[in-house]
Amino acid sequence: MHAMTRRALLALAGVLLCAVPAAGQPAADGALPAAERQVRLIEQGLEQAVRRGVDALEQRLPAPLPGLVVFAGTIRARGFVVDGYGLFFDVEFPVVRRSILWSITAMRRHDRAMAQSLATLRRRVLEMPPGLARSTL
């Protein structure tokens, strides 16, 4: 009985010793460990959230020209395991191109001034007495 227990323990120890190095290696079929899969899922969720925010903001900004790119840069999220603390995520998001925003603001200001000038011109034309000067306009 003692010899059989000893052989079983040796066999179990051998199996465990072989399993430890194998656990540190990636799975042969390319599957990621569960924790790494969860980090990847959170990364994808963060990237989608940033993308939705950018899309929503682009819809709110009136684009003076179709296809105008207001944002520059990439959207990327990377997760890291910090021992003793948990997870840390670095999220890169596109920045607003200030030159585009300045152009939009300047064009709006110019459009308002132009509309006011046209309204003043119309009002003055309508205030003119009927006659040759008004008919030539």
PDB file of C-alpha atoms in Angstrom:
ATOM      1  CA  MET A   1       0.000   0.000   0.000  1.00  0.00           C
ATOM      2  CA  HIS A   2       2.823   2.352   0.907  1.00  0.00           C
ATOM      3  CA  ALA A   3       4.599   1.695  -2.420  1.00  0.00           C
ATOM      4  CA  MET A   4       1.406   2.329  -4.378  1.00  0.00           C
ATOM      5  CA  THR A   5       0.777   5.640  -2.592  1.00  0.00           C
ATOM      6  CA  ARG A   6       4.351   6.630  -3.233  1.00  0.00           C
ATOM      7  CA  ARG A   7       4.040   5.843  -6.967  1.00  0.00           C
ATOM      8  CA  ALA A   8       0.750   7.756  -7.180  1.00  0.00           C
ATOM      9  CA  LEU A   9       2.317  10.791  -5.509  1.00  0.00           C
ATOM     10  CA  LEU A  10       5.325  10.645  -7.829  1.00  0.00           C
ATOM     11  CA  ALA A  11       3.036  10.357 -10.846  1.00  0.00           C
ATOM     12  CA  LEU A  12       0.932  13.280  -9.612  1.00  0.00           C
ATOM     13  CA  ALA A  13       4.055  15.364  -8.980  1.00  0.00           C
ATOM     14  CA  GLY A  14       5.309  14.558 -12.484  1.00  0.00           C
ATOM     15  CA  VAL A  15       2.021  15.603 -14.032  1.00  0.00           C
ATOM     16  CA  LEU A  16       1.974  18.849 -12.041  1.00  0.00           C
ATOM     17  CA  LEU A  17       5.584  19.653 -12.932  1.00  0.00           C
ATOM     18  CA  CYS A  18       4.793  19.210 -16.603  1.00  0.00           C
ATOM     19  CA  ALA A  19       1.580  21.238 -16.337  1.00  0.00           C
ATOM     20  CA  VAL A  20       3.178  24.327 -14.754  1.00  0.00           C
ATOM     21  CA  PRO A  21       5.370  25.267 -17.760  1.00  0.00           C
ATOM     22  CA  ALA A  22       2.495  24.496 -20.101  1.00  0.00           C
ATOM     23  CA  ALA A  23       0.219  26.885 -18.189  1.00  0.00           C
ATOM     24  CA  GLY A  24       2.584  29.780 -18.873  1.00  0.00           C
ATOM     25  CA  GLN A  25       2.440  29.184 -22.623  1.00  0.00           C
ATOM     26  CA  PRO A  26      -0.380  30.314 -24.878  1.00  0.00           C
ATOM     27  CA  ALA A  27      -2.891  27.682 -25.823  1.00  0.00           C
ATOM     28  CA  ALA A  28      -2.058  25.743 -28.966  1.00  0.00           C
ATOM     29  CA  ASP A  29      -5.333  26.683 -30.657  1.00  0.00           C
ATOM     30  CA  GLY A  30      -4.615  30.421 -30.230  1.00  0.00           C
ATOM     31  CA  ALA A  31      -7.268  30.970 -27.572  1.00  0.00           C
ATOM     32  CA  LEU A  32      -6.521  33.746 -25.086  1.00  0.00           C
ATOM     33  CA  PRO A  33      -6.781  33.212 -21.344  1.00  0.00           C
ATOM     34  CA  ALA A  34     -10.075  34.369 -19.828  1.00  0.00           C
ATOM     35  CA  ALA A  35      -8.560  37.433 -18.106  1.00  0.00           C
ATOM     36  CA  GLU A  36      -6.900  38.590 -21.316  1.00  0.00           C
ATOM     37  CA  ARG A  37     -10.146  38.087 -23.255  1.00  0.00           C
ATOM     38  CA  GLN A  38     -11.949  40.275 -20.717  1.00  0.00           C
ATOM     39  CA  VAL A  39      -9.325  43.015 -21.058  1.00  0.00           C
ATOM     40  CA  ARG A  40      -9.713  42.879 -24.864  1.00  0.00           C
ATOM     41  CA  LEU A  41     -13.499  43.137 -24.534  1.00  0.00           C
ATOM     42  CA  ILE A  42     -13.178  46.200 -22.296  1.00  0.00           C
ATOM     43  CA  GLU A  43     -10.722  47.736 -24.784  1.00  0.00           C
ATOM     44  CA  GLN A  44     -13.213  47.206 -27.602  1.00  0.00           C
ATOM     45  CA  GLY A  45     -16.007  48.703 -25.497  1.00  0.00           C
ATOM     46  CA  LEU A  46     -13.930  51.796 -24.726  1.00  0.00           C
ATOM     47  CA  GLU A  47     -13.017  52.235 -28.398  1.00  0.00           C
ATOM     48  CA  GLN A  48     -16.674  51.942 -29.437  1.00  0.00           C
ATOM     49  CA  ALA A  49     -17.707  54.465 -26.774  1.00  0.00           C
ATOM     50  CA  VAL A  50     -15.141  56.986 -28.026  1.00  0.00           C
ATOM     51  CA  ARG A  51     -16.222  56.366 -31.633  1.00  0.00           C
ATOM     52  CA  ARG A  52     -19.882  56.988 -30.719  1.00  0.00           C
ATOM     53  CA  GLY A  53     -18.940  60.182 -28.889  1.00  0.00           C
ATOM     54  CA  VAL A  54     -16.975  61.454 -31.884  1.00  0.00           C
ATOM     55  CA  ASP A  55     -19.872  60.625 -34.221  1.00  0.00           C
ATOM     56  CA  ALA A  56     -22.369  62.394 -31.945  1.00  0.00           C
ATOM     57  CA  LEU A  57     -20.173  65.490 -31.732  1.00  0.00           C
ATOM     58  CA  GLU A  58     -19.658  65.552 -35.502  1.00  0.00           C
ATOM     59  CA  GLN A  59     -23.435  65.495 -35.981  1.00  0.00           C
ATOM     60  CA  ARG A  60     -23.818  68.477 -33.640  1.00  0.00           C
ATOM     61  CA  LEU A  61     -21.196  70.543 -35.453  1.00  0.00           C
ATOM     62  CA  PRO A  62     -22.576  72.077 -38.631  1.00  0.00           C
ATOM     63  CA  ALA A  63     -20.092  71.184 -41.332  1.00  0.00           C
ATOM     64  CA  PRO A  64     -19.716  73.961 -43.911  1.00  0.00           C
ATOM     65  CA  LEU A  65     -18.338  71.473 -46.430  1.00  0.00           C
ATOM     66  CA  PRO A  66     -19.375  67.838 -46.881  1.00  0.00           C
ATOM     67  CA  GLY A  67     -16.637  65.408 -45.927  1.00  0.00           C
ATOM     68  CA  LEU A  68     -14.813  67.922 -43.752  1.00  0.00           C
ATOM     69  CA  VAL A  69     -12.607  66.182 -41.190  1.00  0.00           C
ATOM     70  CA  VAL A  70     -12.971  67.911 -37.838  1.00  0.00           C
ATOM     71  CA  PHE A  71     -11.138  65.279 -35.778  1.00  0.00           C
ATOM     72  CA  ALA A  72      -7.572  64.108 -36.292  1.00  0.00           C
ATOM     73  CA  GLY A  73      -5.953  61.021 -34.814  1.00  0.00           C
ATOM     74  CA  THR A  74      -6.794  57.437 -34.046  1.00  0.00           C
ATOM     75  CA  ILE A  75      -9.003  55.740 -31.519  1.00  0.00           C
ATOM     76  CA  ARG A  76      -7.211  53.066 -29.525  1.00  0.00           C
ATOM     77  CA  ALA A  77      -7.545  51.524 -26.077  1.00  0.00           C
ATOM     78  CA  ARG A  78      -4.945  49.353 -24.360  1.00  0.00           C
ATOM     79  CA  GLY A  79      -5.425  47.556 -21.082  1.00  0.00           C
ATOM     80  CA  PHE A  80      -2.672  46.656 -18.643  1.00  0.00           C
ATOM     81  CA  VAL A  81      -2.687  44.596 -15.485  1.00  0.00           C
ATOM     82  CA  VAL A  82      -0.967  46.508 -12.678  1.00  0.00           C
ATOM     83  CA  ASP A  83       0.094  44.103  -9.949  1.00  0.00           C
ATOM     84  CA  GLY A  84      -1.494  44.955  -6.645  1.00  0.00           C
ATOM     85  CA  TYR A  85      -3.824  47.585  -8.146  1.00  0.00           C
ATOM     86  CA  GLY A  86      -5.928  46.008 -10.865  1.00  0.00           C
ATOM     87  CA  LEU A  87      -6.389  47.146 -14.439  1.00  0.00           C
ATOM     88  CA  PHE A  88      -5.183  50.323 -16.104  1.00  0.00           C
ATOM     89  CA  PHE A  89      -6.502  51.467 -19.482  1.00  0.00           C
ATOM     90  CA  ASP A  90      -4.782  53.920 -21.800  1.00  0.00           C
ATOM     91  CA  VAL A  91      -7.349  55.357 -24.214  1.00  0.00           C
ATOM     92  CA  GLU A  92      -6.275  57.441 -27.202  1.00  0.00           C
ATOM     93  CA  PHE A  93      -8.929  59.581 -28.824  1.00  0.00           C
ATOM     94  CA  PRO A  94      -8.862  61.971 -31.753  1.00  0.00           C
ATOM     95  CA  VAL A  95      -8.383  65.657 -31.119  1.00  0.00           C
ATOM     96  CA  VAL A  96     -10.475  68.459 -32.548  1.00  0.00           C
ATOM     97  CA  ARG A  97      -8.597  70.348 -35.214  1.00  0.00           C
ATOM     98  CA  ARG A  98      -8.725  73.928 -33.944  1.00  0.00           C
ATOM     99  CA  SER A  99      -8.092  75.413 -37.355  1.00  0.00           C
ATOM    100  CA  ILE A 100     -11.292  73.787 -38.609  1.00  0.00           C
ATOM    101  CA  LEU A 101     -13.290  75.092 -35.644  1.00  0.00           C
ATOM    102  CA  TRP A 102     -11.863  78.568 -36.176  1.00  0.00           C
ATOM    103  CA  SER A 103     -12.837  78.413 -39.855  1.00  0.00           C
ATOM    104  CA  ILE A 104     -16.386  77.321 -39.000  1.00  0.00           C
ATOM    105  CA  THR A 105     -16.707  80.163 -36.477  1.00  0.00           C
ATOM    106  CA  ALA A 106     -15.343  82.715 -38.942  1.00  0.00           C
ATOM    107  CA  MET A 107     -17.691  81.498 -41.666  1.00  0.00           C
ATOM    108  CA  ARG A 108     -20.679  81.716 -39.333  1.00  0.00           C
ATOM    109  CA  ARG A 109     -19.700  85.239 -38.319  1.00  0.00           C
ATOM    110  CA  HIS A 110     -19.253  86.170 -41.989  1.00  0.00           C
ATOM    111  CA  ASP A 111     -22.636  84.603 -42.876  1.00  0.00           C
ATOM    112  CA  ARG A 112     -24.400  86.588 -40.141  1.00  0.00           C
ATOM    113  CA  ALA A 113     -22.784  89.827 -41.274  1.00  0.00           C
ATOM    114  CA  MET A 114     -23.699  89.059 -44.881  1.00  0.00           C
ATOM    115  CA  ALA A 115     -27.321  88.303 -43.930  1.00  0.00           C
ATOM    116  CA  GLN A 116     -27.547  91.564 -41.974  1.00  0.00           C
ATOM    117  CA  SER A 117     -26.127  93.528 -44.902  1.00  0.00           C
ATOM    118  CA  LEU A 118     -28.588  91.949 -47.332  1.00  0.00           C
ATOM    119  CA  ALA A 119     -31.509  92.645 -44.981  1.00  0.00           C
ATOM    120  CA  THR A 120     -30.443  96.292 -44.688  1.00  0.00           C
ATOM    121  CA  LEU A 121     -30.109  96.569 -48.460  1.00  0.00           C
ATOM    122  CA  ARG A 122     -33.576  95.048 -49.009  1.00  0.00           C
ATOM    123  CA  ARG A 123     -35.115  97.384 -46.450  1.00  0.00           C
ATOM    124  CA  ARG A 124     -33.529 100.444 -48.086  1.00  0.00           C
ATOM    125  CA  VAL A 125     -34.632  99.363 -51.548  1.00  0.00           C
ATOM    126  CA  LEU A 126     -38.189  98.934 -50.299  1.00  0.00           C
ATOM    127  CA  GLU A 127     -38.026 102.365 -48.627  1.00  0.00           C
ATOM    128  CA  MET A 128     -37.017 104.024 -51.913  1.00  0.00           C
ATOM    129  CA  PRO A 129     -39.738 105.918 -53.704  1.00  0.00           C
ATOM    130  CA  PRO A 130     -41.040 104.183 -56.795  1.00  0.00           C
ATOM    131  CA  GLY A 131     -39.299 105.384 -59.870  1.00  0.00           C
ATOM    132  CA  LEU A 132     -36.361 104.902 -62.150  1.00  0.00           C
ATOM    133  CA  ALA A 133     -33.739 104.250 -59.415  1.00  0.00           C
ATOM    134  CA  ARG A 134     -35.847 101.566 -57.751  1.00  0.00           C
ATOM    135  CA  SER A 135     -36.778  99.872 -61.016  1.00  0.00           C
ATOM    136  CA  THR A 136     -33.129  99.607 -62.106  1.00  0.00           C
ATOM    137  CA  LEU A 137     -32.273  97.690 -58.949  1.00  0.00           C
TER     138      LEU A 137
END
